[in-house]
Amino acid sequence: DAFTVGEVFNMKEDELQEFVGDDGHFSSMFDFSALELTYGEHGWYDSKPVDFKRWREVLFASQKEMEGIGFKANIIENHDEPRGASRYLPEYAQNEMGKKMLATTSILLRGIPFIYQGQEIGMTNCPFELEDIDDIMTLDNYRYAVACGFPEEKAFAGCARESRDNARTPMQWSDAENAGFTTGKPWLKVNPNYPEINVARQEKEYGSVLNFYRRLLCFRKSEEYRDLLTYGTFEPMYEDQERIFAFKRTLGKQCLTVICNESSAERFLTLKEDYEEVVFVNLPQVTRIGDNLILHPYQLIVVETTKK
């Protein structure tokens, strides 16, 4: 009567069913497939920004490989990785709309969504100085980079960007001292953006990232869609379109198609299906002209259709 989730690395192709599924070691396993996209050739200091196309490819491949086996645990961030909004969103999309769009890449995919503390309010990486760092892995990677001949400033910038301390800064509860986390001295630096990004402020704003996560989770668990979004199959959509993250979930004759525009520009998308109804959005304006959908920057649209 236990539910277990494995942290599995370096698994061979034919070993998946040994780890998860009815006869697996674990009930589920974290989906770390996207993390590999950030690995540098030598270490943290030369890590690369996540390429959207490759990110979409590895997530979709991970979804497909689990068909008929079990459920992976979908994550955007955790205690050992930097903040998802800072890692997976390009700089131009690291805003409230972009964070809402990113949420769907975990919550509505097939699998079990895990939300890490602070993710639900859109916390971001912290601007550290070397003396702020507590994580031994960050310090080791920095020293290694310098020993390899990298300039100290460039070496630290790369390592700080990948630091595990980014996700370990105190939870930002309010705009009070130390983000309302403690009246004492916190073990790590508080992210200086806490006056703008905090729970108390977002509780009061209907359109906040926090309240969007709540609506998204209610949508996933709604009586009408919970079976579909739990057990429904996964099918990639619009893979030929740049910076469009789209997929379809199907169960019986019920279908939902999720479409995200990760671009900073308006997109004109020719529809491949006849959609009956828009059932969930992160932006109220939805424009359709004939068989074409006009997507605003960072817009998310979930549409329903009946499978023939």
PDB file of C-alpha atoms in Angstrom:
ATOM      1  CA  ASP A   1       0.000   0.000   0.000  1.00  0.00           C
ATOM      2  CA  ALA A   2       2.787   2.404  -0.904  1.00  0.00           C
ATOM      3  CA  PHE A   3       3.221   4.840  -3.773  1.00  0.00           C
ATOM      4  CA  THR A   4       6.842   5.285  -4.855  1.00  0.00           C
ATOM      5  CA  VAL A   5       8.562   7.574  -7.335  1.00  0.00           C
ATOM      6  CA  GLY A   6      12.066   6.778  -8.539  1.00  0.00           C
ATOM      7  CA  GLU A   7      14.913   9.113  -9.449  1.00  0.00           C
ATOM      8  CA  VAL A   8      16.296   7.112 -12.354  1.00  0.00           C
ATOM      9  CA  PHE A   9      19.308   8.117 -14.451  1.00  0.00           C
ATOM     10  CA  ASN A  10      21.309   6.344 -17.160  1.00  0.00           C
ATOM     11  CA  MET A  11      18.579   3.812 -17.805  1.00  0.00           C
ATOM     12  CA  LYS A  12      19.036   1.622 -20.873  1.00  0.00           C
ATOM     13  CA  GLU A  13      16.360   1.609 -23.580  1.00  0.00           C
ATOM     14  CA  ASP A  14      15.005  -1.843 -22.755  1.00  0.00           C
ATOM     15  CA  GLU A  15      14.879  -1.267 -18.972  1.00  0.00           C
ATOM     16  CA  LEU A  16      11.858   1.068 -18.731  1.00  0.00           C
ATOM     17  CA  GLN A  17       9.371  -1.665 -17.793  1.00  0.00           C
ATOM     18  CA  GLU A  18      11.716  -2.860 -15.050  1.00  0.00           C
ATOM     19  CA  PHE A  19      11.377   0.502 -13.301  1.00  0.00           C
ATOM     20  CA  VAL A  20       7.696   1.434 -13.716  1.00  0.00           C
ATOM     21  CA  GLY A  21       4.415  -0.231 -14.558  1.00  0.00           C
ATOM     22  CA  ASP A  22       2.555  -3.094 -12.919  1.00  0.00           C
ATOM     23  CA  ASP A  23       5.725  -5.121 -12.318  1.00  0.00           C
ATOM     24  CA  GLY A  24       8.211  -2.264 -12.014  1.00  0.00           C
ATOM     25  CA  HIS A  25      10.413  -1.278  -9.094  1.00  0.00           C
ATOM     26  CA  PHE A  26       8.442   1.963  -8.637  1.00  0.00           C
ATOM     27  CA  SER A  27       4.907   3.239  -9.073  1.00  0.00           C
ATOM     28  CA  SER A  28       6.293   6.071 -11.175  1.00  0.00           C
ATOM     29  CA  MET A  29       9.583   7.797 -12.032  1.00  0.00           C
ATOM     30  CA  PHE A  30      10.469  11.441 -12.539  1.00  0.00           C
ATOM     31  CA  ASP A  31      10.731  12.513 -16.147  1.00  0.00           C
ATOM     32  CA  PHE A  32      14.241  13.974 -16.341  1.00  0.00           C
ATOM     33  CA  SER A  33      14.430  13.837 -20.138  1.00  0.00           C
ATOM     34  CA  ALA A  34      14.447  17.630 -20.595  1.00  0.00           C
ATOM     35  CA  LEU A  35      17.254  18.111 -18.062  1.00  0.00           C
ATOM     36  CA  GLU A  36      19.781  16.534 -20.395  1.00  0.00           C
ATOM     37  CA  LEU A  37      19.328  19.427 -22.812  1.00  0.00           C
ATOM     38  CA  THR A  38      21.076  21.747 -20.360  1.00  0.00           C
ATOM     39  CA  TYR A  39      24.217  19.661 -19.919  1.00  0.00           C
ATOM     40  CA  GLY A  40      27.400  21.430 -20.968  1.00  0.00           C
ATOM     41  CA  GLU A  41      30.187  19.692 -22.814  1.00  0.00           C
ATOM     42  CA  HIS A  42      32.473  20.005 -19.795  1.00  0.00           C
ATOM     43  CA  GLY A  43      30.260  21.028 -16.875  1.00  0.00           C
ATOM     44  CA  TRP A  44      27.827  23.630 -15.620  1.00  0.00           C
ATOM     45  CA  TYR A  45      29.956  26.540 -16.737  1.00  0.00           C
ATOM     46  CA  ASP A  46      29.401  25.860 -20.465  1.00  0.00           C
ATOM     47  CA  SER A  47      25.782  24.730 -20.236  1.00  0.00           C
ATOM     48  CA  LYS A  48      23.568  25.905 -23.068  1.00  0.00           C
ATOM     49  CA  PRO A  49      20.167  27.576 -23.185  1.00  0.00           C
ATOM     50  CA  VAL A  50      17.354  25.100 -23.834  1.00  0.00           C
ATOM     51  CA  ASP A  51      16.470  24.879 -27.521  1.00  0.00           C
ATOM     52  CA  PHE A  52      12.691  24.927 -27.892  1.00  0.00           C
ATOM     53  CA  LYS A  53      12.546  22.397 -30.732  1.00  0.00           C
ATOM     54  CA  ARG A  54      14.733  19.876 -28.908  1.00  0.00           C
ATOM     55  CA  TRP A  55      12.793  20.446 -25.683  1.00  0.00           C
ATOM     56  CA  ARG A  56       9.538  19.702 -27.467  1.00  0.00           C
ATOM     57  CA  GLU A  57      11.059  16.637 -29.125  1.00  0.00           C
ATOM     58  CA  VAL A  58      12.353  15.039 -25.929  1.00  0.00           C
ATOM     59  CA  LEU A  59       9.148  15.685 -23.972  1.00  0.00           C
ATOM     60  CA  PHE A  60       7.020  14.237 -26.755  1.00  0.00           C
ATOM     61  CA  ALA A  61       9.333  11.216 -27.101  1.00  0.00           C
ATOM     62  CA  SER A  62       9.158  10.634 -23.352  1.00  0.00           C
ATOM     63  CA  GLN A  63       5.362  10.727 -23.509  1.00  0.00           C
ATOM     64  CA  LYS A  64       5.208   8.224 -26.365  1.00  0.00           C
ATOM     65  CA  GLU A  65       7.623   5.724 -24.803  1.00  0.00           C
ATOM     66  CA  MET A  66       5.331   5.332 -21.776  1.00  0.00           C
ATOM     67  CA  GLU A  67       2.308   4.209 -23.795  1.00  0.00           C
ATOM     68  CA  GLY A  68       0.979   0.937 -22.441  1.00  0.00           C
ATOM     69  CA  ILE A  69       3.533   0.889 -19.606  1.00  0.00           C
ATOM     70  CA  GLY A  70       2.573   3.362 -16.902  1.00  0.00           C
ATOM     71  CA  PHE A  71       2.799   6.991 -15.860  1.00  0.00           C
ATOM     72  CA  LYS A  72       5.841   9.192 -15.445  1.00  0.00           C
ATOM     73  CA  ALA A  73       5.989  11.972 -12.872  1.00  0.00           C
ATOM     74  CA  ASN A  74       6.026  15.230 -14.847  1.00  0.00           C
ATOM     75  CA  ILE A  75       8.196  18.016 -13.460  1.00  0.00           C
ATOM     76  CA  ILE A  76       9.255  21.517 -14.438  1.00  0.00           C
ATOM     77  CA  GLU A  77      11.619  22.016 -11.506  1.00  0.00           C
ATOM     78  CA  ASN A  78      12.759  20.443  -8.236  1.00  0.00           C
ATOM     79  CA  HIS A  79      15.193  20.996  -5.358  1.00  0.00           C
ATOM     80  CA  ASP A  80      18.185  19.941  -7.475  1.00  0.00           C
ATOM     81  CA  GLU A  81      17.575  22.146 -10.508  1.00  0.00           C
ATOM     82  CA  PRO A  82      17.264  25.875 -11.243  1.00  0.00           C
ATOM     83  CA  ARG A  83      13.841  27.466 -11.582  1.00  0.00           C
ATOM     84  CA  GLY A  84      11.832  26.218 -14.555  1.00  0.00           C
ATOM     85  CA  ALA A  85      10.694  29.677 -15.648  1.00  0.00           C
ATOM     86  CA  SER A  86      14.343  30.741 -15.917  1.00  0.00           C
ATOM     87  CA  ARG A  87      15.459  27.546 -17.636  1.00  0.00           C
ATOM     88  CA  TYR A  88      12.728  26.598 -20.112  1.00  0.00           C
ATOM     89  CA  LEU A  89      11.350  29.990 -21.086  1.00  0.00           C
ATOM     90  CA  PRO A  90      13.401  32.291 -23.299  1.00  0.00           C
ATOM     91  CA  GLU A  91      14.137  35.617 -21.650  1.00  0.00           C
ATOM     92  CA  TYR A  92      11.396  37.395 -23.602  1.00  0.00           C
ATOM     93  CA  ALA A  93       8.787  34.921 -22.306  1.00  0.00           C
ATOM     94  CA  GLN A  94       9.753  35.011 -18.620  1.00  0.00           C
ATOM     95  CA  ASN A  95       6.577  36.866 -17.706  1.00  0.00           C
ATOM     96  CA  GLU A  96       3.234  35.888 -16.194  1.00  0.00           C
ATOM     97  CA  MET A  97       1.751  34.790 -19.524  1.00  0.00           C
ATOM     98  CA  GLY A  98       4.780  32.665 -20.314  1.00  0.00           C
ATOM     99  CA  LYS A  99       4.742  31.027 -16.876  1.00  0.00           C
ATOM    100  CA  LYS A 100       1.068  30.138 -17.282  1.00  0.00           C
ATOM    101  CA  MET A 101       1.785  28.595 -20.659  1.00  0.00           C
ATOM    102  CA  LEU A 102       4.704  26.603 -19.219  1.00  0.00           C
ATOM    103  CA  ALA A 103       2.437  25.180 -16.524  1.00  0.00           C
ATOM    104  CA  THR A 104       0.403  23.303 -19.120  1.00  0.00           C
ATOM    105  CA  THR A 105       3.489  21.442 -20.362  1.00  0.00           C
ATOM    106  CA  SER A 106       3.411  19.568 -17.075  1.00  0.00           C
ATOM    107  CA  ILE A 107      -0.179  19.614 -15.811  1.00  0.00           C
ATOM    108  CA  LEU A 108      -2.029  18.533 -18.978  1.00  0.00           C
ATOM    109  CA  LEU A 109       0.473  16.029 -20.367  1.00  0.00           C
ATOM    110  CA  ARG A 110      -0.108  12.338 -19.728  1.00  0.00           C
ATOM    111  CA  GLY A 111       1.438  11.474 -16.385  1.00  0.00           C
ATOM    112  CA  ILE A 112       1.424  12.601 -12.776  1.00  0.00           C
ATOM    113  CA  PRO A 113       2.177  16.314 -12.333  1.00  0.00           C
ATOM    114  CA  PHE A 114       4.444  17.340  -9.462  1.00  0.00           C
ATOM    115  CA  ILE A 115       4.585  20.997  -8.425  1.00  0.00           C
ATOM    116  CA  TYR A 116       7.651  22.211  -6.548  1.00  0.00           C
ATOM    117  CA  GLN A 117       7.319  24.951  -3.916  1.00  0.00           C
ATOM    118  CA  GLY A 118       7.429  28.380  -5.524  1.00  0.00           C
ATOM    119  CA  GLN A 119       6.673  27.089  -9.007  1.00  0.00           C
ATOM    120  CA  GLU A 120       3.002  27.907  -8.502  1.00  0.00           C
ATOM    121  CA  ILE A 121       3.786  31.616  -8.095  1.00  0.00           C
ATOM    122  CA  GLY A 122       6.406  31.692 -10.839  1.00  0.00           C
ATOM    123  CA  MET A 123       9.544  32.091  -8.729  1.00  0.00           C
ATOM    124  CA  THR A 124      12.696  32.648 -10.775  1.00  0.00           C
ATOM    125  CA  ASN A 125      16.439  32.185 -10.449  1.00  0.00           C
ATOM    126  CA  CYS A 126      18.111  34.369  -7.844  1.00  0.00           C
ATOM    127  CA  PRO A 127      20.891  36.848  -8.743  1.00  0.00           C
ATOM    128  CA  PHE A 128      23.662  35.357  -6.597  1.00  0.00           C
ATOM    129  CA  GLU A 129      27.125  36.588  -5.733  1.00  0.00           C
ATOM    130  CA  LEU A 130      29.795  33.999  -4.977  1.00  0.00           C
ATOM    131  CA  GLU A 131      29.514  34.582  -1.216  1.00  0.00           C
ATOM    132  CA  ASP A 132      25.774  33.821  -1.374  1.00  0.00           C
ATOM    133  CA  ILE A 133      26.257  30.250  -2.602  1.00  0.00           C
ATOM    134  CA  ASP A 134      25.822  27.396  -0.130  1.00  0.00           C
ATOM    135  CA  ASP A 135      25.538  24.460  -2.551  1.00  0.00           C
ATOM    136  CA  ILE A 136      28.759  22.442  -2.703  1.00  0.00           C
ATOM    137  CA  MET A 137      28.079  21.288  -6.278  1.00  0.00           C
ATOM    138  CA  THR A 138      27.897  24.894  -7.469  1.00  0.00           C
ATOM    139  CA  LEU A 139      31.169  25.744  -5.747  1.00  0.00           C
ATOM    140  CA  ASP A 140      32.871  22.605  -7.102  1.00  0.00           C
ATOM    141  CA  ASN A 141      31.740  23.369 -10.656  1.00  0.00           C
ATOM    142  CA  TYR A 142      32.926  26.962 -10.321  1.00  0.00           C
ATOM    143  CA  ARG A 143      36.368  25.921  -9.096  1.00  0.00           C
ATOM    144  CA  TYR A 144      36.607  23.341 -11.876  1.00  0.00           C
ATOM    145  CA  ALA A 145      35.689  25.955 -14.506  1.00  0.00           C
ATOM    146  CA  VAL A 146      38.351  28.354 -13.236  1.00  0.00           C
ATOM    147  CA  ALA A 147      40.916  25.531 -13.175  1.00  0.00           C
ATOM    148  CA  CYS A 148      40.039  24.827 -16.821  1.00  0.00           C
ATOM    149  CA  GLY A 149      40.970  28.379 -17.704  1.00  0.00           C
ATOM    150  CA  PHE A 150      37.582  30.056 -17.836  1.00  0.00           C
ATOM    151  CA  PRO A 151      37.512  33.700 -16.664  1.00  0.00           C
ATOM    152  CA  GLU A 152      36.162  33.836 -13.107  1.00  0.00           C
ATOM    153  CA  GLU A 153      33.223  36.096 -13.972  1.00  0.00           C
ATOM    154  CA  LYS A 154      32.090  33.943 -16.893  1.00  0.00           C
ATOM    155  CA  ALA A 155      32.628  30.726 -14.941  1.00  0.00           C
ATOM    156  CA  PHE A 156      30.525  31.931 -12.031  1.00  0.00           C
ATOM    157  CA  ALA A 157      27.740  33.241 -14.282  1.00  0.00           C
ATOM    158  CA  GLY A 158      27.324  29.822 -15.877  1.00  0.00           C
ATOM    159  CA  CYS A 159      27.475  27.925 -12.593  1.00  0.00           C
ATOM    160  CA  ALA A 160      25.126  30.324 -10.802  1.00  0.00           C
ATOM    161  CA  ARG A 161      22.594  29.909 -13.601  1.00  0.00           C
ATOM    162  CA  GLU A 162      22.580  26.134 -13.064  1.00  0.00           C
ATOM    163  CA  SER A 163      22.915  26.257  -9.262  1.00  0.00           C
ATOM    164  CA  ARG A 164      20.634  24.128  -7.119  1.00  0.00           C
ATOM    165  CA  ASP A 165      20.421  27.064  -4.698  1.00  0.00           C
ATOM    166  CA  ASN A 166      18.106  28.813  -7.183  1.00  0.00           C
ATOM    167  CA  ALA A 167      15.308  26.488  -6.116  1.00  0.00           C
ATOM    168  CA  ARG A 168      16.254  26.515  -2.437  1.00  0.00           C
ATOM    169  CA  THR A 169      15.856  30.211  -1.652  1.00  0.00           C
ATOM    170  CA  PRO A 170      13.134  30.935   0.933  1.00  0.00           C
ATOM    171  CA  MET A 171       9.529  30.677  -0.199  1.00  0.00           C
ATOM    172  CA  GLN A 172       8.188  34.117  -1.059  1.00  0.00           C
ATOM    173  CA  TRP A 173       5.066  34.441   1.076  1.00  0.00           C
ATOM    174  CA  SER A 174       4.665  38.234   1.137  1.00  0.00           C
ATOM    175  CA  ASP A 175       6.420  41.569   0.645  1.00  0.00           C
ATOM    176  CA  ALA A 176       7.380  41.675   4.348  1.00  0.00           C
ATOM    177  CA  GLU A 177      10.992  41.378   5.465  1.00  0.00           C
ATOM    178  CA  ASN A 178      12.658  38.194   4.171  1.00  0.00           C
ATOM    179  CA  ALA A 179       9.591  37.611   1.984  1.00  0.00           C
ATOM    180  CA  GLY A 180       7.591  36.789   5.126  1.00  0.00           C
ATOM    181  CA  PHE A 181       9.517  33.543   5.521  1.00  0.00           C
ATOM    182  CA  THR A 182      11.249  34.330   8.819  1.00  0.00           C
ATOM    183  CA  THR A 183      11.989  37.182  11.203  1.00  0.00           C
ATOM    184  CA  GLY A 184      15.451  35.720  11.716  1.00  0.00           C
ATOM    185  CA  LYS A 185      18.259  35.244   9.235  1.00  0.00           C
ATOM    186  CA  PRO A 186      17.364  32.806   6.443  1.00  0.00           C
ATOM    187  CA  TRP A 187      19.898  30.151   5.448  1.00  0.00           C
ATOM    188  CA  LEU A 188      20.023  31.493   1.896  1.00  0.00           C
ATOM    189  CA  LYS A 189      19.666  34.841   0.228  1.00  0.00           C
ATOM    190  CA  VAL A 190      16.058  35.869  -0.441  1.00  0.00           C
ATOM    191  CA  ASN A 191      15.377  36.543  -4.107  1.00  0.00           C
ATOM    192  CA  PRO A 192      15.138  40.361  -4.384  1.00  0.00           C
ATOM    193  CA  ASN A 193      12.062  40.129  -6.613  1.00  0.00           C
ATOM    194  CA  TYR A 194       9.917  39.003  -3.654  1.00  0.00           C
ATOM    195  CA  PRO A 195       7.992  42.332  -3.429  1.00  0.00           C
ATOM    196  CA  GLU A 196       6.578  41.593  -6.900  1.00  0.00           C
ATOM    197  CA  ILE A 197       6.430  37.772  -6.780  1.00  0.00           C
ATOM    198  CA  ASN A 198       4.797  36.509  -3.581  1.00  0.00           C
ATOM    199  CA  VAL A 199       1.807  34.506  -2.418  1.00  0.00           C
ATOM    200  CA  ALA A 200      -0.010  37.317  -0.598  1.00  0.00           C
ATOM    201  CA  ARG A 201      -0.030  39.548  -3.657  1.00  0.00           C
ATOM    202  CA  GLN A 202      -1.100  36.775  -6.025  1.00  0.00           C
ATOM    203  CA  GLU A 203      -3.895  35.631  -3.715  1.00  0.00           C
ATOM    204  CA  LYS A 204      -5.606  38.967  -4.418  1.00  0.00           C
ATOM    205  CA  GLU A 205      -5.125  38.967  -8.203  1.00  0.00           C
ATOM    206  CA  TYR A 206      -7.530  36.857 -10.238  1.00  0.00           C
ATOM    207  CA  GLY A 207      -5.120  36.741 -13.179  1.00  0.00           C
ATOM    208  CA  SER A 208      -2.042  35.800 -11.139  1.00  0.00           C
ATOM    209  CA  VAL A 209       0.138  32.761 -11.811  1.00  0.00           C
ATOM    210  CA  LEU A 210      -1.000  31.236  -8.499  1.00  0.00           C
ATOM    211  CA  ASN A 211      -4.689  31.498  -9.329  1.00  0.00           C
ATOM    212  CA  PHE A 212      -4.030  30.226 -12.839  1.00  0.00           C
ATOM    213  CA  TYR A 213      -2.406  27.090 -11.381  1.00  0.00           C
ATOM    214  CA  ARG A 214      -5.485  26.635  -9.208  1.00  0.00           C
ATOM    215  CA  ARG A 215      -7.833  26.920 -12.187  1.00  0.00           C
ATOM    216  CA  LEU A 216      -5.628  24.610 -14.252  1.00  0.00           C
ATOM    217  CA  LEU A 217      -5.634  21.938 -11.538  1.00  0.00           C
ATOM    218  CA  CYS A 218      -9.402  22.266 -11.114  1.00  0.00           C
ATOM    219  CA  PHE A 219      -9.753  21.812 -14.874  1.00  0.00           C
ATOM    220  CA  ARG A 220      -7.594  18.680 -14.800  1.00  0.00           C
ATOM    221  CA  LYS A 221      -9.582  17.233 -11.888  1.00  0.00           C
ATOM    222  CA  SER A 222     -13.025  18.302 -13.131  1.00  0.00           C
ATOM    223  CA  GLU A 223     -15.664  15.593 -13.424  1.00  0.00           C
ATOM    224  CA  GLU A 224     -15.942  16.247 -17.149  1.00  0.00           C
ATOM    225  CA  TYR A 225     -12.251  15.893 -18.022  1.00  0.00           C
ATOM    226  CA  ARG A 226     -10.442  14.056 -15.211  1.00  0.00           C
ATOM    227  CA  ASP A 227     -10.633  10.601 -16.813  1.00  0.00           C
ATOM    228  CA  LEU A 228      -9.519  11.953 -20.175  1.00  0.00           C
ATOM    229  CA  LEU A 229      -6.611  13.907 -18.680  1.00  0.00           C
ATOM    230  CA  THR A 230      -5.571  10.938 -16.540  1.00  0.00           C
ATOM    231  CA  TYR A 231      -5.963   7.957 -18.836  1.00  0.00           C
ATOM    232  CA  GLY A 232      -6.258   9.527 -22.285  1.00  0.00           C
ATOM    233  CA  THR A 233      -3.665   8.814 -24.959  1.00  0.00           C
ATOM    234  CA  PHE A 234      -1.118  11.396 -26.043  1.00  0.00           C
ATOM    235  CA  GLU A 235      -0.558  12.539 -29.629  1.00  0.00           C
ATOM    236  CA  PRO A 236       1.826  15.335 -30.722  1.00  0.00           C
ATOM    237  CA  MET A 237       0.286  18.033 -32.913  1.00  0.00           C
ATOM    238  CA  TYR A 238       1.651  20.787 -35.188  1.00  0.00           C
ATOM    239  CA  GLU A 239       5.239  19.582 -34.919  1.00  0.00           C
ATOM    240  CA  ASP A 240       5.963  21.301 -38.233  1.00  0.00           C
ATOM    241  CA  GLN A 241       5.275  24.699 -36.645  1.00  0.00           C
ATOM    242  CA  GLU A 242       8.103  26.603 -34.990  1.00  0.00           C
ATOM    243  CA  ARG A 243       7.551  27.522 -31.327  1.00  0.00           C
ATOM    244  CA  ILE A 244       4.144  25.856 -31.207  1.00  0.00           C
ATOM    245  CA  PHE A 245       3.788  23.324 -28.389  1.00  0.00           C
ATOM    246  CA  ALA A 246       0.635  21.318 -29.097  1.00  0.00           C
ATOM    247  CA  PHE A 247      -0.726  17.880 -28.322  1.00  0.00           C
ATOM    248  CA  LYS A 248      -3.980  15.948 -28.199  1.00  0.00           C
ATOM    249  CA  ARG A 249      -5.400  13.814 -25.381  1.00  0.00           C
ATOM    250  CA  THR A 250      -8.006  11.221 -26.398  1.00  0.00           C
ATOM    251  CA  LEU A 251     -10.199   8.804 -24.450  1.00  0.00           C
ATOM    252  CA  GLY A 252     -12.968   7.040 -26.348  1.00  0.00           C
ATOM    253  CA  LYS A 253     -14.764   9.699 -28.381  1.00  0.00           C
ATOM    254  CA  GLN A 254     -13.633  12.539 -26.136  1.00  0.00           C
ATOM    255  CA  CYS A 255     -10.684  14.669 -27.298  1.00  0.00           C
ATOM    256  CA  LEU A 256      -8.882  17.760 -26.054  1.00  0.00           C
ATOM    257  CA  THR A 257      -6.209  19.567 -28.044  1.00  0.00           C
ATOM    258  CA  VAL A 258      -3.773  21.832 -26.205  1.00  0.00           C
ATOM    259  CA  ILE A 259      -2.086  24.588 -28.241  1.00  0.00           C
ATOM    260  CA  CYS A 260       0.614  26.934 -26.865  1.00  0.00           C
ATOM    261  CA  ASN A 261       2.329  29.754 -28.718  1.00  0.00           C
ATOM    262  CA  GLU A 262       5.796  30.081 -27.215  1.00  0.00           C
ATOM    263  CA  SER A 263       6.644  32.937 -29.558  1.00  0.00           C
ATOM    264  CA  SER A 264       6.749  36.645 -28.743  1.00  0.00           C
ATOM    265  CA  ALA A 265       4.903  37.266 -32.027  1.00  0.00           C
ATOM    266  CA  GLU A 266       1.337  36.661 -33.113  1.00  0.00           C
ATOM    267  CA  ARG A 267       0.970  33.353 -34.967  1.00  0.00           C
ATOM    268  CA  PHE A 268      -1.420  32.366 -37.740  1.00  0.00           C
ATOM    269  CA  LEU A 269      -2.161  28.643 -37.348  1.00  0.00           C
ATOM    270  CA  THR A 270      -4.082  26.618 -39.941  1.00  0.00           C
ATOM    271  CA  LEU A 271      -6.227  24.149 -38.021  1.00  0.00           C
ATOM    272  CA  LYS A 272      -5.988  20.428 -38.703  1.00  0.00           C
ATOM    273  CA  GLU A 273      -9.243  19.583 -36.928  1.00  0.00           C
ATOM    274  CA  ASP A 274     -12.712  21.037 -36.584  1.00  0.00           C
ATOM    275  CA  TYR A 275     -12.877  22.219 -33.004  1.00  0.00           C
ATOM    276  CA  GLU A 276     -16.246  22.427 -31.304  1.00  0.00           C
ATOM    277  CA  GLU A 277     -15.518  24.533 -28.236  1.00  0.00           C
ATOM    278  CA  VAL A 278     -12.743  26.387 -26.423  1.00  0.00           C
ATOM    279  CA  VAL A 279     -12.728  25.001 -22.871  1.00  0.00           C
ATOM    280  CA  PHE A 280      -9.648  26.539 -21.225  1.00  0.00           C
ATOM    281  CA  VAL A 281      -7.384  29.539 -21.893  1.00  0.00           C
ATOM    282  CA  ASN A 282      -4.772  31.738 -20.284  1.00  0.00           C
ATOM    283  CA  LEU A 283      -5.933  34.727 -22.341  1.00  0.00           C
ATOM    284  CA  PRO A 284      -9.644  35.412 -22.918  1.00  0.00           C
ATOM    285  CA  GLN A 285      -9.316  36.673 -26.496  1.00  0.00           C
ATOM    286  CA  VAL A 286      -9.578  33.745 -28.931  1.00  0.00           C
ATOM    287  CA  THR A 287      -9.703  34.646 -32.609  1.00  0.00           C
ATOM    288  CA  ARG A 288     -10.659  32.167 -35.305  1.00  0.00           C
ATOM    289  CA  ILE A 289     -11.096  33.047 -38.964  1.00  0.00           C
ATOM    290  CA  GLY A 290     -12.414  30.105 -40.943  1.00  0.00           C
ATOM    291  CA  ASP A 291      -9.911  27.265 -40.548  1.00  0.00           C
ATOM    292  CA  ASN A 292      -7.284  29.551 -39.066  1.00  0.00           C
ATOM    293  CA  LEU A 293      -6.515  30.396 -35.470  1.00  0.00           C
ATOM    294  CA  ILE A 294      -4.724  33.608 -34.526  1.00  0.00           C
ATOM    295  CA  LEU A 295      -2.522  32.976 -31.498  1.00  0.00           C
ATOM    296  CA  HIS A 296      -1.336  35.890 -29.403  1.00  0.00           C
ATOM    297  CA  PRO A 297       2.145  35.764 -27.832  1.00  0.00           C
ATOM    298  CA  TYR A 298       2.365  33.101 -25.083  1.00  0.00           C
ATOM    299  CA  GLN A 299      -1.279  32.180 -25.590  1.00  0.00           C
ATOM    300  CA  LEU A 300      -2.634  28.829 -24.434  1.00  0.00           C
ATOM    301  CA  ILE A 301      -5.857  27.418 -25.862  1.00  0.00           C
ATOM    302  CA  VAL A 302      -7.486  24.082 -24.990  1.00  0.00           C
ATOM    303  CA  VAL A 303     -10.189  23.042 -27.420  1.00  0.00           C
ATOM    304  CA  GLU A 304     -12.567  20.107 -27.433  1.00  0.00           C
ATOM    305  CA  THR A 305     -13.689  18.000 -30.340  1.00  0.00           C
ATOM    306  CA  THR A 306     -15.537  14.708 -30.654  1.00  0.00           C
ATOM    307  CA  LYS A 307     -13.638  11.862 -32.251  1.00  0.00           C
ATOM    308  CA  LYS A 308     -15.468  10.464 -35.260  1.00  0.00           C
TER     309      LYS A 308
END
